[in-house]
Amino acid sequence: DAWLRYAPYPGAEKHAAALPHKIYALNATKSSPVYTAGTELALGLKSIFGLAAAVEYQQTLDYSSSSEGGCLGRKSHLVVGTLDAFDAAEHKVKVPELIEDGYFLDITPKRTLILAKNERGALYGAFEYLNRLAQGNVKSASFASNPDAAVRWVNQWDNMASGGTHGSIERGYGGVSMFFWNGVVREDLDRVHQYARILASVGINGIILNNVNANATLFDDINLRGLQRIGDIFRPYGIRIGLSVRFDAPQSYGGLSTFDPIDASVIKWWHDITDKIYHMIPDFVGYLSKASSEGQPGPLTYNRTLADGANLFARTLKPYGGTMMFRAFVYDHRSLNQTLDWKADRANAAVNFFEGLDSKFDDNVVIQIKYGPIDFQVREPVSPLFAHLRETPAAVELQVSQEYLGQQMHVVYMAPMWKELLDFDLRIDSKPSQLRDVVSGKRWGRHQGGYAAVVNAGLNSTWLGSHLSLSNLYAYGKLAWDPSHTSEDLIDAWTRLTFSHDRAVVDTVRTISMQSWPAYEDYSGNLGVQTLADILNGHYGPNPGSQDGNPWGQWTRADGDSIGMDRTVSNGTGFAGQYPPEVAAMYEKVETTPDNLLLWFHHVPYTQRLKSGLTVIQHFYDAHYRGAAVAQTFVTAWEKLKGKVDATQYDETLSRLVYQAGHSLVWRDSVSNFYFNKSSIADTRGRVGNY
Ligand code: GCU
């Protein structure tokens, strides 16, 4: 159930009398999110308050035809539905302005209204109401809530069955795929219902089901029928399904002699497939494409532009209102040579590849851009590509799967990191241009684009492999809806919903969570050097030695005297110059670059003084000792919660935290010793060196 436990809390039953005894769900067919809202509301009221509220499904609100014959006078009731079905004017209700997916919640002791522009919005309003109730908030309130961004998707990286990995998930740490097994869609899709419920409860409206490293066998008839079943499960939750496409499918799967995106036979092939899909899944949301990246085929194979590639799919989707998400994660790792070329820099790739294309994309293309220019590192600057697309909507790609962030073995609550990124001001044309307003489209006066998160939910009973990791999924959905939420409020709410209202539990989970990203950064990669994980194997444990000479272009250029990527325009790779002038000027100079990104932008001696007064090398030592010490406190803090949270959740979380505490020491010692051996500069506090 994740955070949808609807657990009774002490004293909850006292409120039952004043809560809705009857739920009117308007104009709801069985597959409608309004229908789901009715059943979900009844479930929540019963489970939290022991209140058996009957649901009555009506075409439009009509008390007189109610089974109670219009005698609702004394008892509280609830109405949920779209504005069309409710007729606010007739009922003399003034509804604030709502956009697609938005809702109006009017909670009074007598009558609660959940009204929305579309059916999905009605379900979101119902979940919001239940979220309040489950946290013990039964107060009256009246407010409208509209989503900040139109696109709020998750990307599953589930494999069908490639390379013998049956139903595995790329970067999956929470069990195998709930969708696929042995090359086909699973017969038993029971868990998918529950997953749909969880996603809808935080406002997710689209899901890409399969890995971006895609397998075209999804188009087999047997699989299309399977996808149809999956679509049927998500529909009542207002979530539209979509697929990752493999660019060379017309050739490798369809038997054509080419996959050139401007070839007539290729265009027809994609139109035919898309028509077939929409015939079976009329609300299919669209495609996601990883093309010309990490060995994946793409338009560059034929010297076509990325726009040619994106538009190929966009045109097949257009008649059906589908969206083409085209990933900006385009780079050619074979072209990178660290030893020979001081100016080689993978971070430059996205802007270089997309240069000049902004006006070339069809209007249903969204460019999906990883938050940073490299790859889900513990700290990256915001990708400069966001500042280069004015006409084309963009979506920021975040990662709930903690690939470089402890892989759900370490607790790393990522809301604070995402907030920093979303709040970052790119100063496009020297005007306020926070990332959140760029992706929502506000910066450009439109409501297009938004958010995508890679999520590795699998069949593990915890969904992600660890209880505490789920707060990231909760926070992701909530921030995509409203990026002004604070990280603290989100974790507090999540904790109450997941574990308990107990003050000690809420305080402890907040403390651990809020300290977790800074601690992880302290022991895994300081000063913007990137996560010093093993780049060649698994991206998990410490291996600072693998950070140079690797073929992926994720480098630190550490030698005996100095460290960091020189990304300045004056002497380095030129990457800093990809930002708008004010930001470019800040990153160009050591003095104005924040310490936490120093080594991202500059190559400096280990003895370089930071703004804190410490040298780079001493900061490394101190941070690693500090971060590992903080990780030890997570165990003792959690132990105090014994008996206050569910026993299984307690035990499983404790074992993860004990593991993390130990592994943080491994990180601390590996990284500290590595840089001592490189630099021969001992720790002034006598912890690292030959003593
Ligand atoms: C990372 C990750 C890969 C993934 C890729 C992507 O490089 O390690 O597993 O395929 O990102 O985002 O496409």
PDB file of N, CA and C and ligand atoms in Angstrom, residues 157 170-171 173 211-213 290 293-294 296 327 329 331 346 370 374-376 397 399 403-404 454 535 538-539 552 554, ligand 1:
ATOM      1  N   TRP A 157      12.209   1.334 -16.442  1.00  0.00           N
ATOM      2  CA  TRP A 157      13.254   0.811 -17.322  1.00  0.00           C
ATOM      3  C   TRP A 157      13.176  -0.723 -17.319  1.00  0.00           C
ATOM      4  N   GLU A 170      16.439  -2.440 -15.670  1.00  0.00           N
ATOM      5  CA  GLU A 170      17.758  -1.791 -15.732  1.00  0.00           C
ATOM      6  C   GLU A 170      17.874  -0.839 -14.543  1.00  0.00           C
ATOM      7  N   ARG A 171      18.996  -0.972 -13.825  1.00  0.00           N
ATOM      8  CA  ARG A 171      19.181  -0.216 -12.582  1.00  0.00           C
ATOM      9  C   ARG A 171      18.035  -0.502 -11.608  1.00  0.00           C
ATOM     10  N   TYR A 173      16.589  -2.230  -8.325  1.00  0.00           N
ATOM     11  CA  TYR A 173      17.058  -2.778  -7.041  1.00  0.00           C
ATOM     12  C   TYR A 173      15.866  -3.197  -6.186  1.00  0.00           C
ATOM     13  N   ASN A 211      12.107  -0.219 -20.825  1.00  0.00           N
ATOM     14  CA  ASN A 211      13.446   0.372 -20.806  1.00  0.00           C
ATOM     15  C   ASN A 211      13.699   1.278 -22.019  1.00  0.00           C
ATOM     16  N   VAL A 212      14.398   2.379 -21.768  1.00  0.00           N
ATOM     17  CA  VAL A 212      14.803   3.241 -22.888  1.00  0.00           C
ATOM     18  C   VAL A 212      15.734   2.507 -23.850  1.00  0.00           C
ATOM     19  N   ASN A 213      16.484   1.549 -23.323  1.00  0.00           N
ATOM     20  CA  ASN A 213      17.239   0.660 -24.218  1.00  0.00           C
ATOM     21  C   ASN A 213      16.216  -0.388 -24.661  1.00  0.00           C
ATOM     22  N   LYS A 290      15.290   6.982 -26.818  1.00  0.00           N
ATOM     23  CA  LYS A 290      16.720   7.169 -26.564  1.00  0.00           C
ATOM     24  C   LYS A 290      17.392   6.818 -27.883  1.00  0.00           C
ATOM     25  N   SER A 293      22.612   7.314 -28.801  1.00  0.00           N
ATOM     26  CA  SER A 293      23.174   7.477 -27.459  1.00  0.00           C
ATOM     27  C   SER A 293      23.654   6.134 -26.945  1.00  0.00           C
ATOM     28  N   GLU A 294      24.849   6.111 -26.435  1.00  0.00           N
ATOM     29  CA  GLU A 294      25.407   4.897 -25.822  1.00  0.00           C
ATOM     30  C   GLU A 294      25.213   3.660 -26.708  1.00  0.00           C
ATOM     31  N   GLN A 296      23.016   3.141 -28.968  1.00  0.00           N
ATOM     32  CA  GLN A 296      21.667   2.931 -29.517  1.00  0.00           C
ATOM     33  C   GLN A 296      21.579   3.573 -30.907  1.00  0.00           C
ATOM     34  N   ARG A 327      14.649  12.078 -25.815  1.00  0.00           N
ATOM     35  CA  ARG A 327      15.662  12.321 -24.777  1.00  0.00           C
ATOM     36  C   ARG A 327      16.869  13.083 -25.324  1.00  0.00           C
ATOM     37  N   PHE A 329      19.716  12.881 -23.914  1.00  0.00           N
ATOM     38  CA  PHE A 329      20.897  12.145 -23.439  1.00  0.00           C
ATOM     39  C   PHE A 329      21.630  11.562 -24.648  1.00  0.00           C
ATOM     40  N   TYR A 331      25.002  11.323 -26.792  1.00  0.00           N
ATOM     41  CA  TYR A 331      26.447  11.547 -26.840  1.00  0.00           C
ATOM     42  C   TYR A 331      27.089  10.319 -27.445  1.00  0.00           C
ATOM     43  N   ARG A 346      32.251  15.223 -22.358  1.00  0.00           N
ATOM     44  CA  ARG A 346      30.914  14.674 -22.619  1.00  0.00           C
ATOM     45  C   ARG A 346      29.813  15.663 -22.225  1.00  0.00           C
ATOM     46  N   LYS A 370      18.053  15.119 -18.798  1.00  0.00           N
ATOM     47  CA  LYS A 370      18.494  14.764 -17.442  1.00  0.00           C
ATOM     48  C   LYS A 370      18.855  16.035 -16.690  1.00  0.00           C
ATOM     49  N   ILE A 374      25.725  15.323 -17.165  1.00  0.00           N
ATOM     50  CA  ILE A 374      26.367  14.003 -17.262  1.00  0.00           C
ATOM     51  C   ILE A 374      25.336  12.906 -16.988  1.00  0.00           C
ATOM     52  N   ASP A 375      25.157  12.514 -15.744  1.00  0.00           N
ATOM     53  CA  ASP A 375      24.334  11.325 -15.544  1.00  0.00           C
ATOM     54  C   ASP A 375      24.003  11.085 -14.079  1.00  0.00           C
ATOM     55  N   PHE A 376      22.956  11.700 -13.562  1.00  0.00           N
ATOM     56  CA  PHE A 376      22.443  11.372 -12.232  1.00  0.00           C
ATOM     57  C   PHE A 376      23.510  11.345 -11.138  1.00  0.00           C
ATOM     58  N   GLU A 397      14.417  15.242 -16.472  1.00  0.00           N
ATOM     59  CA  GLU A 397      14.443  13.823 -16.113  1.00  0.00           C
ATOM     60  C   GLU A 397      15.154  13.676 -14.777  1.00  0.00           C
ATOM     61  N   GLN A 399      15.716  11.002 -11.222  1.00  0.00           N
ATOM     62  CA  GLN A 399      15.827   9.563 -11.048  1.00  0.00           C
ATOM     63  C   GLN A 399      15.465   9.161  -9.626  1.00  0.00           C
ATOM     64  N   GLU A 403      20.495   5.295  -8.847  1.00  0.00           N
ATOM     65  CA  GLU A 403      21.624   4.652  -9.513  1.00  0.00           C
ATOM     66  C   GLU A 403      22.980   5.046  -8.921  1.00  0.00           C
ATOM     67  N   TYR A 404      23.335   6.290  -8.950  1.00  0.00           N
ATOM     68  CA  TYR A 404      24.622   6.720  -8.389  1.00  0.00           C
ATOM     69  C   TYR A 404      24.450   7.178  -6.939  1.00  0.00           C
ATOM     70  N   VAL A 454      12.816   8.423 -13.660  1.00  0.00           N
ATOM     71  CA  VAL A 454      13.107   7.010 -13.817  1.00  0.00           C
ATOM     72  C   VAL A 454      12.771   6.351 -12.483  1.00  0.00           C
ATOM     73  N   ILE A 535      32.737   3.336 -12.099  1.00  0.00           N
ATOM     74  CA  ILE A 535      32.077   3.671 -13.370  1.00  0.00           C
ATOM     75  C   ILE A 535      31.972   2.440 -14.266  1.00  0.00           C
ATOM     76  N   GLY A 538      28.691  -1.371 -12.356  1.00  0.00           N
ATOM     77  CA  GLY A 538      27.535  -1.211 -11.471  1.00  0.00           C
ATOM     78  C   GLY A 538      27.253   0.162 -10.895  1.00  0.00           C
ATOM     79  N   HIS A 539      28.198   1.096 -10.946  1.00  0.00           N
ATOM     80  CA  HIS A 539      27.964   2.467 -10.447  1.00  0.00           C
ATOM     81  C   HIS A 539      27.570   2.482  -8.976  1.00  0.00           C
ATOM     82  N   TRP A 552      33.659   6.433 -20.832  1.00  0.00           N
ATOM     83  CA  TRP A 552      32.346   7.074 -20.774  1.00  0.00           C
ATOM     84  C   TRP A 552      32.417   8.589 -20.633  1.00  0.00           C
ATOM     85  N   GLN A 554      33.299  10.271 -18.079  1.00  0.00           N
ATOM     86  CA  GLN A 554      33.012  10.763 -16.719  1.00  0.00           C
ATOM     87  C   GLN A 554      34.360  10.826 -15.996  1.00  0.00           C
TER      88      GLN A 554
HETATM   89  C1  GCU B   1      22.983   5.651 -17.472  1.00  0.00           C
HETATM   90  C2  GCU B   1      22.687   4.281 -16.974  1.00  0.00           C
HETATM   91  C3  GCU B   1      22.235   3.371 -18.067  1.00  0.00           C
HETATM   92  C4  GCU B   1      21.102   4.009 -18.854  1.00  0.00           C
HETATM   93  C5  GCU B   1      21.486   5.401 -19.289  1.00  0.00           C
HETATM   94  C6  GCU B   1      20.337   6.176 -19.867  1.00  0.00           C
HETATM   95  O1  GCU B   1      24.133   5.642 -18.274  1.00  0.00           O
HETATM   96  O2  GCU B   1      23.816   3.747 -16.354  1.00  0.00           O
HETATM   97  O3  GCU B   1      21.824   2.169 -17.496  1.00  0.00           O
HETATM   98  O4  GCU B   1      20.771   3.240 -19.936  1.00  0.00           O
HETATM   99  O5  GCU B   1      21.927   6.142 -18.198  1.00  0.00           O
HETATM  100  O6  GCU B   1      19.830   7.037 -19.152  1.00  0.00           O
HETATM  101  O7  GCU B   1      19.946   5.949 -20.993  1.00  0.00           O
END
